[in-house]
mmCIF file of C-alpha atoms in Angstrom:
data_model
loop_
_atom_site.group_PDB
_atom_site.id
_atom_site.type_symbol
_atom_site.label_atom_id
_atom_site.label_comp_id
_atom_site.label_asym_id
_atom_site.label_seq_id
_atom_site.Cartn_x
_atom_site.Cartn_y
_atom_site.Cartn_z
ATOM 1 C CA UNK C 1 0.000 0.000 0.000
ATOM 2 C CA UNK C 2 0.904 3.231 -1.303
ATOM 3 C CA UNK C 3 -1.275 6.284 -0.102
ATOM 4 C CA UNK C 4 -1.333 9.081 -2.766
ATOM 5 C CA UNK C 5 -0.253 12.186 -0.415
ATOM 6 C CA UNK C 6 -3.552 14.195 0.245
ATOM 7 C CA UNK C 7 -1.872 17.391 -0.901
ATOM 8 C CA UNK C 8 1.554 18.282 -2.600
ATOM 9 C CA UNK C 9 3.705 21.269 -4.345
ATOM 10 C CA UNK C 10 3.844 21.036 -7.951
ATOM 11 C CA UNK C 11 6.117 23.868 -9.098
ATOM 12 C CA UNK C 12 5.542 24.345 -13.060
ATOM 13 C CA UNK C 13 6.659 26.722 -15.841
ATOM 14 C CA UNK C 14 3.824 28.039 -17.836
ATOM 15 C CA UNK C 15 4.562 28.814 -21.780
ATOM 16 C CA UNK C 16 4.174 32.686 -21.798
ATOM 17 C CA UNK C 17 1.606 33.460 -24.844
ATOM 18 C CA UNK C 18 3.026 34.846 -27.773
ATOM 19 C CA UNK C 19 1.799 36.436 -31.788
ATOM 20 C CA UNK C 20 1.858 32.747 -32.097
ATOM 21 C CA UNK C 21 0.215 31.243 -29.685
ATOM 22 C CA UNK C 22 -2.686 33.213 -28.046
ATOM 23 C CA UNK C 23 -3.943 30.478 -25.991
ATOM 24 C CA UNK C 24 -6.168 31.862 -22.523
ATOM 25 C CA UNK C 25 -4.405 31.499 -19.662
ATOM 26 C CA UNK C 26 -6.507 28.934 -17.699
ATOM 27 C CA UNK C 27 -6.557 26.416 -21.119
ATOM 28 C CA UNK C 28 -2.453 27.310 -20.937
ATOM 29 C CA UNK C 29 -2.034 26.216 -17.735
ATOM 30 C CA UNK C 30 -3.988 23.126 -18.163
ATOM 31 C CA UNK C 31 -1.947 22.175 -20.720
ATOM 32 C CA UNK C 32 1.166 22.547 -18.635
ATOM 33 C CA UNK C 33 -0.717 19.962 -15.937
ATOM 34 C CA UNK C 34 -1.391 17.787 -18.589
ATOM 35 C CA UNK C 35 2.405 18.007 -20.035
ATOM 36 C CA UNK C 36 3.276 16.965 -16.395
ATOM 37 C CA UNK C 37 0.849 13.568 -16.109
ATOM 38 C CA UNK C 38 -1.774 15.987 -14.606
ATOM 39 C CA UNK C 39 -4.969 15.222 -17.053
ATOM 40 C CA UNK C 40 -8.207 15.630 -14.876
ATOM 41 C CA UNK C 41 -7.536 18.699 -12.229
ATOM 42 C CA UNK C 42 -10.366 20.966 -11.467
ATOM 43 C CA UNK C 43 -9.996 24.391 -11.270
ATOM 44 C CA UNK C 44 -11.979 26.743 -9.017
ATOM 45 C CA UNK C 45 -13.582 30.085 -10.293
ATOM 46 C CA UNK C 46 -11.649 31.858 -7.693
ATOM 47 C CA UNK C 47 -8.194 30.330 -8.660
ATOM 48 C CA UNK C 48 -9.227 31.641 -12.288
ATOM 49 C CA UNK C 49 -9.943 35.286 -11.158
ATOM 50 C CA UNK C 50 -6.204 35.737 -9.901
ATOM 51 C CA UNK C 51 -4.164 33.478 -12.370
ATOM 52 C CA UNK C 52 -3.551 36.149 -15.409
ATOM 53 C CA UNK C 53 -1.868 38.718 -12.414
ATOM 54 C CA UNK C 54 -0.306 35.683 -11.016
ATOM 55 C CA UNK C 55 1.612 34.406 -14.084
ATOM 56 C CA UNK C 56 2.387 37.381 -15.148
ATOM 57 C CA UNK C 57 3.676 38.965 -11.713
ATOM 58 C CA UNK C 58 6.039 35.467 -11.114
ATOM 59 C CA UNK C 59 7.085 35.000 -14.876
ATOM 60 C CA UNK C 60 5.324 32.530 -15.403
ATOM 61 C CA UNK C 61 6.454 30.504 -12.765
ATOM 62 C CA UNK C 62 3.982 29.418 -10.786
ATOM 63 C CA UNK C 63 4.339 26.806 -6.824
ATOM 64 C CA UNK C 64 1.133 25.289 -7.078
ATOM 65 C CA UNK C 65 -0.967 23.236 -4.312
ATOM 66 C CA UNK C 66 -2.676 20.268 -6.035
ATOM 67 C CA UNK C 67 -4.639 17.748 -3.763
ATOM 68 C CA UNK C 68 -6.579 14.428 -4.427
ATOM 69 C CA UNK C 69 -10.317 14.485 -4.958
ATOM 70 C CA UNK C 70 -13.083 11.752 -4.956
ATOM 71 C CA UNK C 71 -16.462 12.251 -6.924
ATOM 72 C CA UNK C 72 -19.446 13.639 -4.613
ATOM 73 C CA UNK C 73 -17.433 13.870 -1.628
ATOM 74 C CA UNK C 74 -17.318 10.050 -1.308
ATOM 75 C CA UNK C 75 -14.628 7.610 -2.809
ATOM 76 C CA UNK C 76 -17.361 5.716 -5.442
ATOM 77 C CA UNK C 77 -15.196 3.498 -6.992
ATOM 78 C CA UNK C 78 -14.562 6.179 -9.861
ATOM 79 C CA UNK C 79 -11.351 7.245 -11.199
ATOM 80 C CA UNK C 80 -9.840 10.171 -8.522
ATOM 81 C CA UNK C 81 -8.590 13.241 -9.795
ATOM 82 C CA UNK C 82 -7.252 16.364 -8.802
ATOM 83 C CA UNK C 83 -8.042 19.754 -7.624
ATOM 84 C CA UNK C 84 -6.016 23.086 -7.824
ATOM 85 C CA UNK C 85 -5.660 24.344 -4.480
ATOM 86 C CA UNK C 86 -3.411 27.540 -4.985
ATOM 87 C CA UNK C 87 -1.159 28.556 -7.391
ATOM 88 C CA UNK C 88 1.906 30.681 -5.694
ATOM 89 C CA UNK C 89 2.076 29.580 -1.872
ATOM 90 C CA UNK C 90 5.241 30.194 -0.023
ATOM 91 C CA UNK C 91 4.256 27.736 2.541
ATOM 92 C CA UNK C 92 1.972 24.376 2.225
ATOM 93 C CA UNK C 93 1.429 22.735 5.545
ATOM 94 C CA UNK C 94 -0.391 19.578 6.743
ATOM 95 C CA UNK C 95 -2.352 18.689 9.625
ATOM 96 C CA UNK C 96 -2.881 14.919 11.294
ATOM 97 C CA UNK C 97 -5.724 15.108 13.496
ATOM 98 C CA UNK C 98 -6.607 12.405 16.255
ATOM 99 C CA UNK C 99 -9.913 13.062 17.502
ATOM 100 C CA UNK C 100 -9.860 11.444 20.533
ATOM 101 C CA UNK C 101 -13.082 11.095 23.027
ATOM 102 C CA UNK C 102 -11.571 13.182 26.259
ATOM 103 C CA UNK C 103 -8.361 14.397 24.443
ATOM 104 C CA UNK C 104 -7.567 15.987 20.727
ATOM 105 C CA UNK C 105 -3.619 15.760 19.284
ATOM 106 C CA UNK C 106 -2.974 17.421 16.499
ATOM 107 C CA UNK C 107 0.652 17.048 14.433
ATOM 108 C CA UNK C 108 1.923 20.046 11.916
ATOM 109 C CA UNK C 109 3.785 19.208 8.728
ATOM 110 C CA UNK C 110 5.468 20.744 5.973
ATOM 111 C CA UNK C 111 4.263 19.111 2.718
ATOM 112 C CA UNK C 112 7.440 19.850 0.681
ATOM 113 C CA UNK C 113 9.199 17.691 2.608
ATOM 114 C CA UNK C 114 6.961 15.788 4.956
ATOM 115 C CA UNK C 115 8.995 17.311 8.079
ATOM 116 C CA UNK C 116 7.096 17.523 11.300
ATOM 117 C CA UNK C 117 7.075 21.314 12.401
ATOM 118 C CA UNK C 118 5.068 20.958 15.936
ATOM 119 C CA UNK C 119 2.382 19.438 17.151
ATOM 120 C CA UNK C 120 -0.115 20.259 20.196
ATOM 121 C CA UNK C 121 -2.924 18.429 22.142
ATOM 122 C CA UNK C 122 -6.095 19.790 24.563
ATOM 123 C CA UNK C 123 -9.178 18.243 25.589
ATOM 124 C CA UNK C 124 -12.084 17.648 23.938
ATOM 125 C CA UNK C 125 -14.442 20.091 24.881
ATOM 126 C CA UNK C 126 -17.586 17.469 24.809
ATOM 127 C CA UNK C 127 -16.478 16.274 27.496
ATOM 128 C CA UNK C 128 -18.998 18.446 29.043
ATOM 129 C CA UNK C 129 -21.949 16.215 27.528
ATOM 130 C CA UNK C 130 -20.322 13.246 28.861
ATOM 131 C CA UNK C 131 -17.035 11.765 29.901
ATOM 132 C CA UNK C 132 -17.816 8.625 27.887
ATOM 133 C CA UNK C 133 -19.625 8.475 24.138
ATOM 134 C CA UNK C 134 -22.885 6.629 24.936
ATOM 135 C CA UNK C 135 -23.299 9.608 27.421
ATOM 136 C CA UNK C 136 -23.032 11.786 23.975
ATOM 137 C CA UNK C 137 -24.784 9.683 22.000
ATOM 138 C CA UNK C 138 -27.604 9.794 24.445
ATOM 139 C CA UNK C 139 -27.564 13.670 24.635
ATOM 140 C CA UNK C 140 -27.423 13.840 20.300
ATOM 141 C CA UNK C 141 -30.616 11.881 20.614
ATOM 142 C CA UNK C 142 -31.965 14.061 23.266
ATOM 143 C CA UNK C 143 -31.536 17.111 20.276
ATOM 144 C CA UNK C 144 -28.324 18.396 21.439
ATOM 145 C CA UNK C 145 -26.213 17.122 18.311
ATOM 146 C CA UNK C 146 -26.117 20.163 16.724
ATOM 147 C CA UNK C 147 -24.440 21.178 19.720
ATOM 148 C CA UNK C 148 -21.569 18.251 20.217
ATOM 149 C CA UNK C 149 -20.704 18.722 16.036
ATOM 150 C CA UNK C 150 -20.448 22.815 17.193
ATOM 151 C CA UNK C 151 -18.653 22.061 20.878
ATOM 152 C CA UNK C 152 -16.195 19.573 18.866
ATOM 153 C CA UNK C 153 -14.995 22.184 16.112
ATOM 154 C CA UNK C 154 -14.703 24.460 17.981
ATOM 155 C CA UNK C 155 -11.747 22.430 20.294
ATOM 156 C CA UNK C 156 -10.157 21.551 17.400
ATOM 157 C CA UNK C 157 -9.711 24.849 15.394
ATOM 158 C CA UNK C 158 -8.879 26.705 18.606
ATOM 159 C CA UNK C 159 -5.988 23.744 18.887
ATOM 160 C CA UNK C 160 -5.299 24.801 15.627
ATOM 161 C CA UNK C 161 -5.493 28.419 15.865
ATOM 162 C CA UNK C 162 -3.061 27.528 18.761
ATOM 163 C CA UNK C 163 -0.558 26.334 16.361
ATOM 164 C CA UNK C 164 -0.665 28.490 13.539
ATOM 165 C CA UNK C 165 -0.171 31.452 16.500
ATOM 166 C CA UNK C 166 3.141 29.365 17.900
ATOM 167 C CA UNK C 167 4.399 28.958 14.502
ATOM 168 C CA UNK C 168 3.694 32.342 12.486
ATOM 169 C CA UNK C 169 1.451 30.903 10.028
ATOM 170 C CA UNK C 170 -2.051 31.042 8.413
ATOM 171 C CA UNK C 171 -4.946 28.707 8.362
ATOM 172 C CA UNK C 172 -4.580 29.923 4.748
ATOM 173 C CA UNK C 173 -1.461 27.935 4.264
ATOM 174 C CA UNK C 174 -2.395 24.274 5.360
ATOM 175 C CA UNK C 175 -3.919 22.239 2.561
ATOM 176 C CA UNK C 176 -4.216 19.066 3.772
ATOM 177 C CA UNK C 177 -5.921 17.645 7.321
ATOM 178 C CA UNK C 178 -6.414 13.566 7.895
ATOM 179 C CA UNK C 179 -8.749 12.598 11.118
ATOM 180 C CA UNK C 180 -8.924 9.763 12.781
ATOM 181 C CA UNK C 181 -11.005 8.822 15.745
ATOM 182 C CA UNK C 182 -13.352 6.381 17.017
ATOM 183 C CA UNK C 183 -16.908 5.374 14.496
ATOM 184 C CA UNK C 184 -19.013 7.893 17.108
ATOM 185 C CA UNK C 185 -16.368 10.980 17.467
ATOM 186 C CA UNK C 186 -15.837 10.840 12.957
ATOM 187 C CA UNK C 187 -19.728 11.206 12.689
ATOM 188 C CA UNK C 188 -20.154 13.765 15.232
ATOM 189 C CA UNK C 189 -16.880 15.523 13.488
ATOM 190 C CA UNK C 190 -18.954 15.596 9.899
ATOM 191 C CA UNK C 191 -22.591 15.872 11.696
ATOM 192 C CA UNK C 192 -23.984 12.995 10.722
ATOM 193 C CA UNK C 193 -26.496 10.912 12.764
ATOM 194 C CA UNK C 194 -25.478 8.586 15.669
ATOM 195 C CA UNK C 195 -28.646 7.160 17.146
ATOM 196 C CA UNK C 196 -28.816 3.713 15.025
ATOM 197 C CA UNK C 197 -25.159 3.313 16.478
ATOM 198 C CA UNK C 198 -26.044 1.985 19.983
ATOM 199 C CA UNK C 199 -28.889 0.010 19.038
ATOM 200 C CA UNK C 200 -29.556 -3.131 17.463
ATOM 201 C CA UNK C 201 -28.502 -3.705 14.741
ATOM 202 C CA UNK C 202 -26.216 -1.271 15.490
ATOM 203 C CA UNK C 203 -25.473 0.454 12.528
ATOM 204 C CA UNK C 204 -23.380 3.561 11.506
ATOM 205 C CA UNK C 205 -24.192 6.287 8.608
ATOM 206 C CA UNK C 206 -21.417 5.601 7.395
ATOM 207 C CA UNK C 207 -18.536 3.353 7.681
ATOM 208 C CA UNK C 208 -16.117 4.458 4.110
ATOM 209 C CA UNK C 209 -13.841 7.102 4.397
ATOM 210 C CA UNK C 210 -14.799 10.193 3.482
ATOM 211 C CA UNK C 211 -12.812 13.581 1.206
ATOM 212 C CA UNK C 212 -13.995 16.752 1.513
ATOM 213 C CA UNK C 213 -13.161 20.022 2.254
ATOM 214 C CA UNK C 214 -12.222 22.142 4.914
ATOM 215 C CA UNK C 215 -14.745 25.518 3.786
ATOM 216 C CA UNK C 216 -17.339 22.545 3.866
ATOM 217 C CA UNK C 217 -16.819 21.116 7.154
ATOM 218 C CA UNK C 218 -16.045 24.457 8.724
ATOM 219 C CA UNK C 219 -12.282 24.521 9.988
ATOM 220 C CA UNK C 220 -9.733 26.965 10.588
ATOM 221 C CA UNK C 221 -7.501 25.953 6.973
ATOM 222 C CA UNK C 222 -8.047 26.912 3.486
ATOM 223 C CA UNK C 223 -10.875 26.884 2.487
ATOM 224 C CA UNK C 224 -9.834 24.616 -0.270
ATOM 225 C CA UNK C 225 -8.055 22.221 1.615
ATOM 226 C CA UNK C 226 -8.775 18.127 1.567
ATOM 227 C CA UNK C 227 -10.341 16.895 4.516
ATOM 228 C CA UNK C 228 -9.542 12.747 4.492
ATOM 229 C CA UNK C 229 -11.568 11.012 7.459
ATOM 230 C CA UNK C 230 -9.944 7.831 7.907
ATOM 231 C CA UNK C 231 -12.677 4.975 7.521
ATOM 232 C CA UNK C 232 -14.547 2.734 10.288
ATOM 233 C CA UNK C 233 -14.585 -0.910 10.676
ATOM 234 C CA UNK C 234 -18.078 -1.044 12.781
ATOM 235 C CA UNK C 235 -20.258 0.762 15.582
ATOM 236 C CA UNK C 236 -17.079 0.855 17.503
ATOM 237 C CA UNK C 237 -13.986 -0.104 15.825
ATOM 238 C CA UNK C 238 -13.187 3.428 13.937
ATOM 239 C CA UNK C 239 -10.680 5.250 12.408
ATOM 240 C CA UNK C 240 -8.088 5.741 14.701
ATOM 241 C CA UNK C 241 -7.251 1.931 14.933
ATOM 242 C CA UNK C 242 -7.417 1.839 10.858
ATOM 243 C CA UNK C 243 -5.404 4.612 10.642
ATOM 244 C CA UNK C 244 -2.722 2.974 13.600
ATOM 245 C CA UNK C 245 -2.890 -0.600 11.029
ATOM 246 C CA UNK C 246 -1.849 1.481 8.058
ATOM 247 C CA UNK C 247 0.975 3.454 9.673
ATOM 248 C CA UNK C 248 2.575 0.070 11.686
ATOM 249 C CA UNK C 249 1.874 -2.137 8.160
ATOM 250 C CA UNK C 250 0.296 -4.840 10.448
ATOM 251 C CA UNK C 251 -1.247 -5.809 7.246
ATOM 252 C CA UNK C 252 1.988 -6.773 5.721
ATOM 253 C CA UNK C 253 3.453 -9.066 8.429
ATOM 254 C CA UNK C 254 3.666 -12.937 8.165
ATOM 255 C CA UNK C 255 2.952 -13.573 11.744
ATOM 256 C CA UNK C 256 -0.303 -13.046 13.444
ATOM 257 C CA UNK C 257 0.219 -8.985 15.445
ATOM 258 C CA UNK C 258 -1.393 -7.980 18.319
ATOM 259 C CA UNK C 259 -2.256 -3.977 17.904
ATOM 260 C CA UNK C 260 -4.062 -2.278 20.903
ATOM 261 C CA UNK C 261 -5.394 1.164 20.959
ATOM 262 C CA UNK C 262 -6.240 1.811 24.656
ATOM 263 C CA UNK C 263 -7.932 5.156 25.045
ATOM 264 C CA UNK C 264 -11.175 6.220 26.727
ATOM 265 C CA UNK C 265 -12.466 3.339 24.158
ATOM 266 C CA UNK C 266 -9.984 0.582 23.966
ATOM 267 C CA UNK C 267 -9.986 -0.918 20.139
ATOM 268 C CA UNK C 268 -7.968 -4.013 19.383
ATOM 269 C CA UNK C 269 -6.633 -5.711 16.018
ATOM 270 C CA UNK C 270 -5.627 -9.141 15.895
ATOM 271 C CA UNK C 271 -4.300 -10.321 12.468
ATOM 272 C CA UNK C 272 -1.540 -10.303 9.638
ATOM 273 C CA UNK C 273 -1.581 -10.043 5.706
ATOM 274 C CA UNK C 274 -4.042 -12.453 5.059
ATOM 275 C CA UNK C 275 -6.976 -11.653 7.979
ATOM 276 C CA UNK C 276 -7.574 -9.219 10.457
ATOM 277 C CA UNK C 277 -9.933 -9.389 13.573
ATOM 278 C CA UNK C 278 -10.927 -6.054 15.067
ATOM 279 C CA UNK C 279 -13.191 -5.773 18.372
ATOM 280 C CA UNK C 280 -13.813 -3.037 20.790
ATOM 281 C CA UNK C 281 -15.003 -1.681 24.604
ATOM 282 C CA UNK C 282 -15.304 0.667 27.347
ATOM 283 C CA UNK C 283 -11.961 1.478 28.607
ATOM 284 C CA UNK C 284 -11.640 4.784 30.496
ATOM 285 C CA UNK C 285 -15.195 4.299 31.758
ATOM 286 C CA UNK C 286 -15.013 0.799 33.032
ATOM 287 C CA UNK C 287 -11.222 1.736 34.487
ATOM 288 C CA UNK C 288 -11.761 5.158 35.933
ATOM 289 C CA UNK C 289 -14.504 7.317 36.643
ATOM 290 C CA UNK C 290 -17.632 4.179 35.791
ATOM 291 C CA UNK C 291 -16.860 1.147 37.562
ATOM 292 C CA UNK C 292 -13.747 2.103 40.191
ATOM 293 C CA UNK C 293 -15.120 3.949 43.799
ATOM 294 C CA UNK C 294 -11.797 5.539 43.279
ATOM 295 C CA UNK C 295 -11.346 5.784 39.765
ATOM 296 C CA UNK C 296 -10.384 9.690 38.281
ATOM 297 C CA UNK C 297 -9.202 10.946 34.818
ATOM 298 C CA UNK C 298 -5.409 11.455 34.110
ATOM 299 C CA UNK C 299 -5.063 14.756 36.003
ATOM 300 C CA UNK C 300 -3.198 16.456 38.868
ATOM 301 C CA UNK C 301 -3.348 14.146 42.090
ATOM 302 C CA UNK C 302 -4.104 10.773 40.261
ATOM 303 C CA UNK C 303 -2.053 8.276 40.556
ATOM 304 C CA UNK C 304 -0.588 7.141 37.114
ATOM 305 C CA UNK C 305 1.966 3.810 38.004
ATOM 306 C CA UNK C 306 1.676 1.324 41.023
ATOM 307 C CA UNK C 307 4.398 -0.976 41.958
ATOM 308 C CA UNK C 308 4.748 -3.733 45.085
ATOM 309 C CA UNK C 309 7.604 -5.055 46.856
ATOM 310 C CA UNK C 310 7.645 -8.566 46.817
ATOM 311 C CA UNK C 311 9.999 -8.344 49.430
ATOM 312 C CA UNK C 312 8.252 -5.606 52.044
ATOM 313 C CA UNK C 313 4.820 -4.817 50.890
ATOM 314 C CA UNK C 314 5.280 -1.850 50.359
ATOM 315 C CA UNK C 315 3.090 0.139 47.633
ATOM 316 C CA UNK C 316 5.153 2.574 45.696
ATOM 317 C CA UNK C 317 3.110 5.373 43.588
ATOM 318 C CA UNK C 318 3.250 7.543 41.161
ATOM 319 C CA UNK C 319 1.402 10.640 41.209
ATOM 320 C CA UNK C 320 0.571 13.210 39.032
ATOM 321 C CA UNK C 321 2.434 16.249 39.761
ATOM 322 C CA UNK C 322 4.042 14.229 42.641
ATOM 323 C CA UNK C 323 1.358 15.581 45.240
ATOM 324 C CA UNK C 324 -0.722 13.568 47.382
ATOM 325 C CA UNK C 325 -3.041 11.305 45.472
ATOM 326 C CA UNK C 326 -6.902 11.423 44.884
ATOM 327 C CA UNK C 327 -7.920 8.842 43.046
ATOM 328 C CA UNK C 328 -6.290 6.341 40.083
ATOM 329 C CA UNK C 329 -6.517 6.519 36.583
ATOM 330 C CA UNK C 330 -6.582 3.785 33.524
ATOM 331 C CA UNK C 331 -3.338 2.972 33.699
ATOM 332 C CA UNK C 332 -2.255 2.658 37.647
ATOM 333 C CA UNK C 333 -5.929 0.658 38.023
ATOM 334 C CA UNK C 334 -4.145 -2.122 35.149
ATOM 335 C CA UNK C 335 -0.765 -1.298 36.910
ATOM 336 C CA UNK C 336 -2.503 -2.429 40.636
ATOM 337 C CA UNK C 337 -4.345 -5.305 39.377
ATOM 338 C CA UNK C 338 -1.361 -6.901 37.633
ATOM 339 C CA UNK C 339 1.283 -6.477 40.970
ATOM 340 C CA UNK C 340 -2.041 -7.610 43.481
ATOM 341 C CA UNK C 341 -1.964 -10.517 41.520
ATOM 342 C CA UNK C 342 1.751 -11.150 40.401
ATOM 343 C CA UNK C 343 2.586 -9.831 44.553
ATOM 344 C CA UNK C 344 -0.254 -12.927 45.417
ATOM 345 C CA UNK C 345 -2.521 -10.359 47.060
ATOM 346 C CA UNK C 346 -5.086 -11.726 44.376
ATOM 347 C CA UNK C 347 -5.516 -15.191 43.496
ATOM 348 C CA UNK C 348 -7.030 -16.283 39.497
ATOM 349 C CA UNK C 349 -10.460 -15.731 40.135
ATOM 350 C CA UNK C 350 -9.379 -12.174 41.429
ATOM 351 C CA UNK C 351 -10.642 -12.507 44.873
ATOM 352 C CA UNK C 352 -8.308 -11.217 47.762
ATOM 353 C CA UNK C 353 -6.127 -13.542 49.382
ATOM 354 C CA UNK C 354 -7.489 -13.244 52.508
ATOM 355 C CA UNK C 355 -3.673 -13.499 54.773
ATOM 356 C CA UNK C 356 -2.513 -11.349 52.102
ATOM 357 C CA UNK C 357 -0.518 -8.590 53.349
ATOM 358 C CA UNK C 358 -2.598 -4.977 52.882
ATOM 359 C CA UNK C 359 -5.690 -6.772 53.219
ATOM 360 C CA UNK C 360 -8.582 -5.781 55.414
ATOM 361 C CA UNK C 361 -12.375 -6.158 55.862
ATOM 362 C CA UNK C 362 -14.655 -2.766 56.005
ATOM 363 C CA UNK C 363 -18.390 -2.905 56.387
ATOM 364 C CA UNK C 364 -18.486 -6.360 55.420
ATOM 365 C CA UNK C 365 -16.404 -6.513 52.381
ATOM 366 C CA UNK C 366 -12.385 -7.117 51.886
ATOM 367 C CA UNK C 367 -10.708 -4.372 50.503
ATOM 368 C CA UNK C 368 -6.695 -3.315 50.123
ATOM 369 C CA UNK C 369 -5.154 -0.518 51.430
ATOM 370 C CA UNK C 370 -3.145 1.272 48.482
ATOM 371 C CA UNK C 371 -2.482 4.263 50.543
ATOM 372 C CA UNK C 372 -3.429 6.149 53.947
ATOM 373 C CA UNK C 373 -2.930 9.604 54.817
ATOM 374 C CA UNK C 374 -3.847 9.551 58.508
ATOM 375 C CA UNK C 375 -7.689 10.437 58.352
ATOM 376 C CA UNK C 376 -8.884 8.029 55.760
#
């Protein structure tokens, strides 16, 4: 596999017109496309307005932005061509987006050489509907999913914004954005309806990927830029895992690969170049703040890493920000379970070994002590 880069710089040199050849200048600078393998590239009306001043002011030289485009906004099968982006850029930038359900990342790169300029991350502001996605899904059914699409754009052009301010550039100047997330966060990133998701027989809008661009789906780049949303697998096995299978090339090895995305949804890909399994579940909800008394986000006071001594007992944490802890996150609840086991505090079945060092019984039940600050 071979992806066709979403976007790219294509400098050319334009034939200037002469007594003997009065050819327009839009039919002139098709020809040059063609001349370079370029046969089928669209050309918007607004490129047209400014290309006589622009030849003519850079001699006929002209750095322009082509980028890949699929027939109706959807990849049909039909044979992709190309769409003119701009014509005399200075700068052509990418964006990778990860649309995460509590956190967004977002990577900048140069497209001329594929460099990685910065890259920046925040949370996702629907977290306010809900820490986990059926808690969104429920409040887009409710008639609030006007409002998640609006709350999520908004995060991710003022991460953006953020990084176009820390770099000196434009919106104007990236051309090119690929997001991936999970089946529920891609459909509430292009609007589209998530209440046959949840419920049998649990089935998305859509599940192909999708090219658009970014004037129609409202972000902070040119407007002319190609939006690629990675595809998704099934209800809950989107396009961040695809997108993780393409980059590693799991689908080229000749052993059977484990791949695990483990995020506020946890997505997992067995499989190798001749079949792939995919399956998904609640992760960050079952982990932290759903099932676990104790269980917080990853934030200031939670404790992160748990380790035993097998010698002494003794519980060592880490904390975040080093102060004194609050609750446990994802991965110190799969860091505690592991060492209660491996330290023989829990046997196979998970139940506490009741001589088990750290072991106690309050209001009727056993618990374990991971750590005591006097009063509690």
């Amino acid at each position: 596999m071979s992806p066709e880069p979403l976007a790219f710089v294509l400098p050319l040199r334009v034939d200037p017109p002469s007594p003997s050849d009065k050819t327009a200048d839009i039919d002139r600078l098709i020809r040059t496309l063609e001349k370079d393998g370029f046969g089928d590239v669209e050309i918007p009306v607004g490129i047209a307005r400014v290309l006589p001043s622009a030849l003519r002011r850079n001699n006929f030289e002209l750095q322009t932005v082509l980028g890949i485009q699929a027939g109706y906004g959807l990849h049909l099968g039909k044979r992709r061509g190309y769409k003119l982006l701009d014509i005399s850029r200075k700068r052509s930038l990418g964006l990778a987006l990860d649309v995460g359900s509590s956190n967004i990342e977002c990577s900048l790169f140069d497209l001329r050489n594929g460099e990685r300029k910065d890259a920046g991350s925040s949370e996702n502001p629907q977290m306010k509907f809900g820490t986990d996605v059926l808690s969104r899904v429920q409040r887009s059914m409710m008639g609030e999913s006007h409002a998640l699409t609006e709350s999520l754009l908004y995060g991710i052009n003022r991460l953006i914004g953020d990084l176009c301010t820390r770099n000196g550039i434009s919106g104007d100047d990236i051309y090119a954005v690929t997001v991936a997330g999970n089946t529920i966060m891609s459909h509430f990133f292009l609007g589209l309806d998530v209440a046959n998701i949840p419920v049998s027989p649990y089935t998305p809008a859509m599940s192909r990927s999708l090219i658009a661009s970014a004037g129609e789906i409202g972000l902070t780049a040119n407007k002319n830029a190609i939006v690629y949303v990675f595809p998704n697998s099934g209800s809950y096995v989107g396009g961040d895992i695809i997108s993780g299978m393409v980059y590693s090339g799991l689908f080229r090895e000749e052993e059977p690969v484990l791949f695990i995305d483990v995020g506020t949804n946890v997505e997992i890909t067995l499989g190798y170049r001749d079949w792939i399994m995919v399956g998904a579940g609640a992760a960050g909800p079952a982990l932290e703040d759903g099932i676990a008394a104790i269980g917080k986000k990853a934030e200031r006071g939670t404790i992160s890493k748990v380790r035993i001594d097998r010698e002494n007992g003794r519980v060592l944490l880490d904390v975040i920000d080093g102060i004194e802890p609050a609750g446990i996150c994802g991965s110190g609840m799969i860091d505690l379970i592991a060492e209660l086991y491996a330290a023989g505090i829990v046997d196979r079945k998970g139940r506490f070994v009741e001589e088990a060092s750290g072991v106690e019984e309050r209001d009727g039940k056993k618990i374990y002590i991971l750590y005591k600050n006097g009063t509690r």
